[in-house]
Short mmCIF file of C-alpha atoms in Angstrom, two decimals:
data_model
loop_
_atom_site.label_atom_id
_atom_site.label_comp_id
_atom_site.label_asym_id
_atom_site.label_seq_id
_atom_site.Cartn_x
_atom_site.Cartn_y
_atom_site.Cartn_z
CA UNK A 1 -19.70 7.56 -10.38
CA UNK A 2 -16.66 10.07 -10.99
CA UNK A 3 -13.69 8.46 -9.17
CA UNK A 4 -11.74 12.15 -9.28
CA UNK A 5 -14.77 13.78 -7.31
CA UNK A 6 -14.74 11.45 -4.81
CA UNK A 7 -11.37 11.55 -4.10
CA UNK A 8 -10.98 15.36 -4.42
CA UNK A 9 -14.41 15.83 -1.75
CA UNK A 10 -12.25 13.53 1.21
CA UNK A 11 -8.97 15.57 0.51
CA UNK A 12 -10.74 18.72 1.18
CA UNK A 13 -12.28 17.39 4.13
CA UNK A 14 -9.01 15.97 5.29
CA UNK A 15 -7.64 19.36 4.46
CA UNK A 16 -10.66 21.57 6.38
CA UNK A 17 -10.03 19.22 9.63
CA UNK A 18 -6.03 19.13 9.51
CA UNK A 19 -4.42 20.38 12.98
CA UNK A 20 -2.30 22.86 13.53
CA UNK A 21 0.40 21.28 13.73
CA UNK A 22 0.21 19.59 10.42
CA UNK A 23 -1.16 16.21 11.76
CA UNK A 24 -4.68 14.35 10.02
CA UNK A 25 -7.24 14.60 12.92
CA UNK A 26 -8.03 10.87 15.12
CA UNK A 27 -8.73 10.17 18.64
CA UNK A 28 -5.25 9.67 19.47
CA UNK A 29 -2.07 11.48 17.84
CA UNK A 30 -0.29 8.41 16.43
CA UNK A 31 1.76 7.50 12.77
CA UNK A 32 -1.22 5.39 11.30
CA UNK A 33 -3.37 8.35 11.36
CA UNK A 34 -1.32 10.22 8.79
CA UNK A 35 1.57 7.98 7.40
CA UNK A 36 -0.61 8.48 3.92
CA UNK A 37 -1.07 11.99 3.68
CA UNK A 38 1.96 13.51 2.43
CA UNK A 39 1.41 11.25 -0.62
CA UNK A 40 -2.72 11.36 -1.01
CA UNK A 41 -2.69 15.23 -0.54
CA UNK A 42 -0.03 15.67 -3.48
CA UNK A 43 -1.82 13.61 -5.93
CA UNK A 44 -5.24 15.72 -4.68
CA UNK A 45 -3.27 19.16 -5.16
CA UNK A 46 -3.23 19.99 -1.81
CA UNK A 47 0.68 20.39 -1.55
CA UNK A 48 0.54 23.34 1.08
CA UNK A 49 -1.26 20.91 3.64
CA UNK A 50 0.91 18.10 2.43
CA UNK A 51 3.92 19.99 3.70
CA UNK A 52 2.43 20.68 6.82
CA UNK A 53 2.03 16.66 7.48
CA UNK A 54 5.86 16.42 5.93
CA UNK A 55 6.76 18.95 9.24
CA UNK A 56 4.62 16.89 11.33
CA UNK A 57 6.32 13.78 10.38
CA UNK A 58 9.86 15.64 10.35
CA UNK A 59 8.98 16.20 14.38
CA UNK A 60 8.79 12.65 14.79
CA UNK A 61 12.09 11.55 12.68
CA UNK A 62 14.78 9.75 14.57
CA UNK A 63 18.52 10.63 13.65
CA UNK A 64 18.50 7.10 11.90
CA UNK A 65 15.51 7.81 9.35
CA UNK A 66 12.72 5.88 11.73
CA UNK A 67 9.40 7.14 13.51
CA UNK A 68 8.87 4.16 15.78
CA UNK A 69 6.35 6.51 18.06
CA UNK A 70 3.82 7.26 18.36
CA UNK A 71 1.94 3.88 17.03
CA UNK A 72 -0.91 1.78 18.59
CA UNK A 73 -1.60 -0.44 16.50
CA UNK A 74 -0.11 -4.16 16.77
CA UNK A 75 0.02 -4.53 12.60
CA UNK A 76 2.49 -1.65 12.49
CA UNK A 77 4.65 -2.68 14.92
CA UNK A 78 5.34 -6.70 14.93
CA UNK A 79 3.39 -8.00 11.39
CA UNK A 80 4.17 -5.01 8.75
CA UNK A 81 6.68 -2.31 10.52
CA UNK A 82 7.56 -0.87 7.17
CA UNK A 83 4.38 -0.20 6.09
CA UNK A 84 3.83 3.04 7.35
CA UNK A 85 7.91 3.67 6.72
CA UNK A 86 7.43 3.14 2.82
CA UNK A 87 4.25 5.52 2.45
CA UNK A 88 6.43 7.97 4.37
CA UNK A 89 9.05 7.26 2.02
CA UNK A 90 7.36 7.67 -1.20
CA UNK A 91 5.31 10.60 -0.05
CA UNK A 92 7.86 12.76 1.04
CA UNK A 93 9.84 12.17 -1.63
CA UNK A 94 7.22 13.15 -4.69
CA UNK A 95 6.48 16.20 -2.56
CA UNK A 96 10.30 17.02 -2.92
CA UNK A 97 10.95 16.59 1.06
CA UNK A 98 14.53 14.84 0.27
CA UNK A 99 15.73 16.29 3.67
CA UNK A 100 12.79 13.37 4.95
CA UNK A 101 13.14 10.91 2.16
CA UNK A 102 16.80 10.43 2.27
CA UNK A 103 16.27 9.59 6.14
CA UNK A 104 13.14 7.47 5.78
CA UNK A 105 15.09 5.20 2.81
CA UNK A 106 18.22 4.97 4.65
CA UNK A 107 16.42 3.33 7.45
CA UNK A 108 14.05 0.88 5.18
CA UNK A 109 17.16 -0.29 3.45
CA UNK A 110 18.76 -1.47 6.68
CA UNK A 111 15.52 -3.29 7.48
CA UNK A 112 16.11 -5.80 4.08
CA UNK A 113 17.32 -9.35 4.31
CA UNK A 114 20.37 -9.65 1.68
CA UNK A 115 20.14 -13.20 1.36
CA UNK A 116 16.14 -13.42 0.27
CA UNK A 117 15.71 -9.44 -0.76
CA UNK A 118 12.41 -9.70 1.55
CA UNK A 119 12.03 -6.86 4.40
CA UNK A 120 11.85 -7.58 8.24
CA UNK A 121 7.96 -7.50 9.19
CA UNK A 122 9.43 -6.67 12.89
CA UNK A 123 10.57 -3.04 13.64
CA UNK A 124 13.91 -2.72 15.21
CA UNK A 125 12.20 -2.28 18.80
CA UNK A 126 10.31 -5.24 19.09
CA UNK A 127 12.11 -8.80 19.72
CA UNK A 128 11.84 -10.67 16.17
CA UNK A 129 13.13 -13.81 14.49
CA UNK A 130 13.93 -12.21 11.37
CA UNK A 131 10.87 -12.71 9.18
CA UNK A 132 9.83 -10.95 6.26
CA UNK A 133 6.50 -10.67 4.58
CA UNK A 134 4.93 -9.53 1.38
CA UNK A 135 3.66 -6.20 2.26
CA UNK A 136 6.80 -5.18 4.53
CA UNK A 137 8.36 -6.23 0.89
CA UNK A 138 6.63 -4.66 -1.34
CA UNK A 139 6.02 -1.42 0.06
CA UNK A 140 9.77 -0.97 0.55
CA UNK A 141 10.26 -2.18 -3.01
CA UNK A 142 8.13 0.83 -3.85
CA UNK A 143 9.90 2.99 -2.13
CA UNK A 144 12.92 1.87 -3.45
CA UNK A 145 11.26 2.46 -7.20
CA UNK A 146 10.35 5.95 -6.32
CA UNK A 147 13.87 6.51 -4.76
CA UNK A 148 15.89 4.80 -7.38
CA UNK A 149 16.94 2.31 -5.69
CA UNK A 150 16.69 0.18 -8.46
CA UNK A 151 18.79 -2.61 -6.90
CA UNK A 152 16.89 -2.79 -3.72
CA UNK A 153 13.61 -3.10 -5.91
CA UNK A 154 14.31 -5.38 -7.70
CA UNK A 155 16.15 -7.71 -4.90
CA UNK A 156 12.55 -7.41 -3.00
CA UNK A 157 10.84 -8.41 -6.32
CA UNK A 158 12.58 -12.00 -6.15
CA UNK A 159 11.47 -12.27 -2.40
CA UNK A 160 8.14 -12.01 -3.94
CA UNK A 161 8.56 -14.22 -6.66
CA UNK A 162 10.20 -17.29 -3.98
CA UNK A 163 7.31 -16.54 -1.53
CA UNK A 164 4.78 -17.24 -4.70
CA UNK A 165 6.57 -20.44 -6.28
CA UNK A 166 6.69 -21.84 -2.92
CA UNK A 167 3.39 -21.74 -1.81
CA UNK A 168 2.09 -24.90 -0.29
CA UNK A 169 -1.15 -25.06 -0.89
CA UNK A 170 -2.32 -21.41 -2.32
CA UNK A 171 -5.93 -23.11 -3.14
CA UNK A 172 -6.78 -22.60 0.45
CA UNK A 173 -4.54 -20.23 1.76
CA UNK A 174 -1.94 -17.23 0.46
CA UNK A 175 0.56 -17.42 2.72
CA UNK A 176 2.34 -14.25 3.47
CA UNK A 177 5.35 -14.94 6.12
CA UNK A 178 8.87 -16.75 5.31
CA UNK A 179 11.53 -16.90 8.05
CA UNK A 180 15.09 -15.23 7.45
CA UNK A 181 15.86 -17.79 5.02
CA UNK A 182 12.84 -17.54 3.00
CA UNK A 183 11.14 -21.16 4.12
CA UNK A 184 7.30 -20.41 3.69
CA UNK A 185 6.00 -20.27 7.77
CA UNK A 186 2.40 -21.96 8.14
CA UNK A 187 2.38 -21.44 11.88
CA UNK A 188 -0.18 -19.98 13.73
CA UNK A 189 1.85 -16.73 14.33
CA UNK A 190 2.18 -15.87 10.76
CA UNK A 191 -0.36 -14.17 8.34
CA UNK A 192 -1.89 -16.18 6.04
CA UNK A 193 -5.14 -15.04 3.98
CA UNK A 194 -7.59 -18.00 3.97
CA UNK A 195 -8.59 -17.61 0.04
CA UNK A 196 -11.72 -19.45 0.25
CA UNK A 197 -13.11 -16.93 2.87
CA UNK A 198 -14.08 -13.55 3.36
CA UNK A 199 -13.10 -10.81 5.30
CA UNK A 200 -9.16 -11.46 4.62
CA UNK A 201 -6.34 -9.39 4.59
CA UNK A 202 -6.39 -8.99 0.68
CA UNK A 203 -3.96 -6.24 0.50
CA UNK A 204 -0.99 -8.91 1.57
CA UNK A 205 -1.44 -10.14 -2.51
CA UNK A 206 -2.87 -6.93 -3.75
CA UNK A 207 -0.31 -4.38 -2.36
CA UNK A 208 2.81 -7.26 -4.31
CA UNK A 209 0.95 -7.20 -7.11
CA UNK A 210 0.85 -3.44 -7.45
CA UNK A 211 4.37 -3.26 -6.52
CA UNK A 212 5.79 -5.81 -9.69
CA UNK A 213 3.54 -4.01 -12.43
CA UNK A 214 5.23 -0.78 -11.41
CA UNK A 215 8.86 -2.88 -11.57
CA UNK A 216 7.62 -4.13 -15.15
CA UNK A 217 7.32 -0.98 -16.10
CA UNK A 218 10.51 0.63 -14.84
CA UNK A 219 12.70 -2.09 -16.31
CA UNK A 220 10.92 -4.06 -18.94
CA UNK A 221 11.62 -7.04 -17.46
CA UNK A 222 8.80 -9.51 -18.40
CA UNK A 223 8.92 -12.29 -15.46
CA UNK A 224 7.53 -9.20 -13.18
CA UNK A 225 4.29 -8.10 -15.48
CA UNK A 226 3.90 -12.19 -15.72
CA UNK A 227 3.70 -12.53 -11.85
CA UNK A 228 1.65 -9.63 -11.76
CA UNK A 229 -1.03 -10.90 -13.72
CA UNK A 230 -1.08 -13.93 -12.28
CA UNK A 231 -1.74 -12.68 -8.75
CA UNK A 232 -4.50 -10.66 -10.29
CA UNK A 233 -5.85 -13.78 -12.02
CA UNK A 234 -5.32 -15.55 -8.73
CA UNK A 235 -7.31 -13.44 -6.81
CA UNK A 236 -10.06 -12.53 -9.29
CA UNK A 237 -10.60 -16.37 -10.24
CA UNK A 238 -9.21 -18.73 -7.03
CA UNK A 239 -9.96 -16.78 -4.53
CA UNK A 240 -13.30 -15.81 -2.63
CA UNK A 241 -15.41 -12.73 -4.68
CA UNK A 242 -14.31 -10.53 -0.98
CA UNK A 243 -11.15 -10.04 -2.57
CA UNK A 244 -12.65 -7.40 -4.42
CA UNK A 245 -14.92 -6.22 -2.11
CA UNK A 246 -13.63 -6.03 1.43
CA UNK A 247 -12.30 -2.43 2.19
CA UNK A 248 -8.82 -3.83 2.06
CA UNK A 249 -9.25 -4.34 -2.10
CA UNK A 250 -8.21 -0.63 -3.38
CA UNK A 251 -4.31 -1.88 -4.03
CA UNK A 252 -5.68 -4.30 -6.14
CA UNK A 253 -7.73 -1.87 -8.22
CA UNK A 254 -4.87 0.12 -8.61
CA UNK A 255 -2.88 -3.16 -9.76
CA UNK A 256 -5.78 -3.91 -12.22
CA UNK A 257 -6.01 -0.49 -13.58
CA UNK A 258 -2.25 -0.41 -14.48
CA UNK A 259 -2.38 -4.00 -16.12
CA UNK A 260 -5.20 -2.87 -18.31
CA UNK A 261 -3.33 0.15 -19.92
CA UNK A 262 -0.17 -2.37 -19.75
CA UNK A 263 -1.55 -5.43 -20.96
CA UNK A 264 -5.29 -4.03 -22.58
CA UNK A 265 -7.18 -6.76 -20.96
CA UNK A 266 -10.68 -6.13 -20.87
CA UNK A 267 -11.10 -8.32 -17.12
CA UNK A 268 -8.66 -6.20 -15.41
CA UNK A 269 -10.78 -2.63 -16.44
CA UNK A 270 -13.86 -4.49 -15.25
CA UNK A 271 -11.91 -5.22 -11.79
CA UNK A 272 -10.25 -1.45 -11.26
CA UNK A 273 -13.74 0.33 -12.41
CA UNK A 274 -15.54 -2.59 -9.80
CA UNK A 275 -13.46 -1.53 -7.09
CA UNK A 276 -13.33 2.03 -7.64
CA UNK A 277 -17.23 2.39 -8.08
CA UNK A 278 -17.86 0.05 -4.84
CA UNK A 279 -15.17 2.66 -2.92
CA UNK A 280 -16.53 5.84 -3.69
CA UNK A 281 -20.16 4.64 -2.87
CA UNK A 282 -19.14 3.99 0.55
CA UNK A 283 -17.83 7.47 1.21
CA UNK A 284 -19.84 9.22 4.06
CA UNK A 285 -21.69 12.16 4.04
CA UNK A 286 -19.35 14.29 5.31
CA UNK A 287 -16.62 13.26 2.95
CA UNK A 288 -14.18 10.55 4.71
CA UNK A 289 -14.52 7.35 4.87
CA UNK A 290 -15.08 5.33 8.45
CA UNK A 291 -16.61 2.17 9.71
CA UNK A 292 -18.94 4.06 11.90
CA UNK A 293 -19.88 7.32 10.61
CA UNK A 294 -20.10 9.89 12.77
CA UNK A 295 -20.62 13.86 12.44
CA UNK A 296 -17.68 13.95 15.45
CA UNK A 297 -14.43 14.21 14.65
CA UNK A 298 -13.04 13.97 17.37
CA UNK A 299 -14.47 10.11 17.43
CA UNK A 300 -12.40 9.13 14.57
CA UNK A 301 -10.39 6.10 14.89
CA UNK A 302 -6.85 6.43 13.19
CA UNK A 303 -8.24 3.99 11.25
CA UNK A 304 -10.65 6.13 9.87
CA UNK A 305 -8.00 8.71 8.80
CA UNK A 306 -5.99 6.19 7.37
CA UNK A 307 -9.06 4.75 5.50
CA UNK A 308 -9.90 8.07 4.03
CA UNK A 309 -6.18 9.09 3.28
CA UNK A 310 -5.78 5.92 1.17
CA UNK A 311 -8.99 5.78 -0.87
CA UNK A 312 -8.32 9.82 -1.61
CA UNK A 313 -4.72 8.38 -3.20
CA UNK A 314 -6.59 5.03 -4.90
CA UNK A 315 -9.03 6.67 -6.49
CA UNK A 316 -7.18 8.92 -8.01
CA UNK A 317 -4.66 6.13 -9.47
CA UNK A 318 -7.54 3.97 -10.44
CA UNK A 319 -8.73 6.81 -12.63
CA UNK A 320 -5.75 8.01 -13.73
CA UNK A 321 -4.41 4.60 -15.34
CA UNK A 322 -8.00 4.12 -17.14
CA UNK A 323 -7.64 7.63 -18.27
CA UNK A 324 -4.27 6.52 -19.94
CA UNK A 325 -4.27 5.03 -23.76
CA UNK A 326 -3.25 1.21 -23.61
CA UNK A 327 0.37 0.52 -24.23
CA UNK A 328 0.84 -0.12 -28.01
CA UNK A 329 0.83 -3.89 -28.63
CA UNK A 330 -0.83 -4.65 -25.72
CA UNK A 331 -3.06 -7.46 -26.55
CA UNK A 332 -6.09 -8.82 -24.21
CA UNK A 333 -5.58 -12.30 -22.46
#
């Protein structure tokens, strides 16, 4: 199945349906609908209708770099806050909106804890404790990549590498949550992805996993492409086979692709072309992808838009990285 078509088909139909005022069409008018599509129309070519979402979001922008409204859903405002702040981020930034970029990083930056490196899962309007997690992390390490903020990267990078060695028992459960001092939290109130199960929230080891290849390959430093692979070998051999099926699973495509052109491992193609095949065959009809498909627009949930945005951006990456030659010396584990 061609990866590129597939991903080129949803950005035109994000691009046929986008509204006037620059926003991705959903049910309600909120920042999870379209916090991806500065970045997944750019990659797709679509840069005039990538602008238009960079004006949308620029209508939402507080003076302090933060779009805290309009959002519904609970994730994006008390588990990973930053999440949609980092796709911002990096989107408007490789579309060359610094007047947004410089705002959105300024905020993310104030959002980091500079004892552990790790970034607050709370936004700034919701009563928190000070806990960080590993998406909040590692998207804002990506951000700071794309940014230069080399500093900031790599400061989240050893957040990520503390929340792995201390694990407690990552044979039955990744654990995603440390307080503000970077103790591991097994309470009920904080994520944890039961391994052995399916249906998890994969993309809480898949999006850090992602993040330290890209910080290998920025600064060379080894311990980053070695954590790397382990997650990937973590979730491809400890964990249930979900992890690269569930609809969560694209960041860790992306992760695998890049570690086969870094490292030439044969495994980690088999995993990126796995993920991207599965992906594309469950685009709909009509071009997006959506739990319930649905010739109605205006039923789309903003999870539907956000869906479609992000496989449009991962399935371009995915083929792009097994497009590129392996590094020279690579050798396969």
């Amino acid at each position: 199945m061609n990866l590129k078509s597939a991903s080129a088909r949803a950005a035109d139909w994000l691009v046929a349906h986008q509204r006037a005022d620059g926003a991705l069409p959903s049910r309600t008018p909120v920042v999870e609908s379209c916090y991806k599509g500065m970045w997944s129309l750019h990659v797709a070519g679509h840069t005039q209708a990538a602008m238009r979402v960079a004006d949308y979001v620029g209508s939402l922008l507080q003076a302090d770099g933060d779009i805290p409204q309009p959002r519904e859903e609970r994730f994006f405002l008390d588990v990973h806050y930053l999440y949609a702040n980092g796709y911002l981020t990096i989107g408007a930034h490789i579309l060359g909106r610094f007047d947004l970029s410089a705002k959105l990083m300024s905020f993310v930056e104030t959002m980091q804890n500079p004892v552990t490196g790790g970034f607050r899962s709370h936004g700034p309007g919701v009563p928190g404790d000070g806990r960080c997690d590993s998406v909040s992390t590692s998207i804002s390490g990506l951000a700071a990549l794309y940014t230069g903020r080399l500093a900031v990267a790599k400061s989240a990078a050893e957040f990520v590498h503390a929340l792995w060695k201390n694990q407690p028992d990552p044979d039955t459960a990744f654990h995603a949550v440390t307080d503000s001092e970077g103790r591991v939290l097994t309470s009920e109130d904080a994520v944890a992805v039961a391994v052995r199960k399916a249906e998890g929230d994969w993309y809480f080891i898949g999006l850090p996993c992602l993040f330290l290849t890209a910080l290998h390959e920025a600064t060379g430093e080894q311990k980053h492409l070695d954590l790397a692979v382990e997650l990937m070998d973590y979730m491809d051999q400890r964990c249930n086979e979900d992890a690269f099926l569930d609809s969560s699973c694209g960041k860790a495509g992306v992760a695998a692709a890049m570690l086969h052109r870094l490292t030439g491992t044969p495994r980690y193609r088999e995993i990126a072309e796995q993920i991207g095949e599965l992906l594309a065959s469950r685009q709909s009809a009509h071009g997006y992808w959506a739990e319930e498909e649905t010739a109605d627009v205006s039923e789309l949930d903003w999870s539907d838009l956000d869906m479609t945005a992000e496989y449009v951006l991962w399935l371009d990456l995915i083929g792009r990285n097994l497009a590129g030659a392996v590094r020279p010396g690579a050798g396969a584990r």
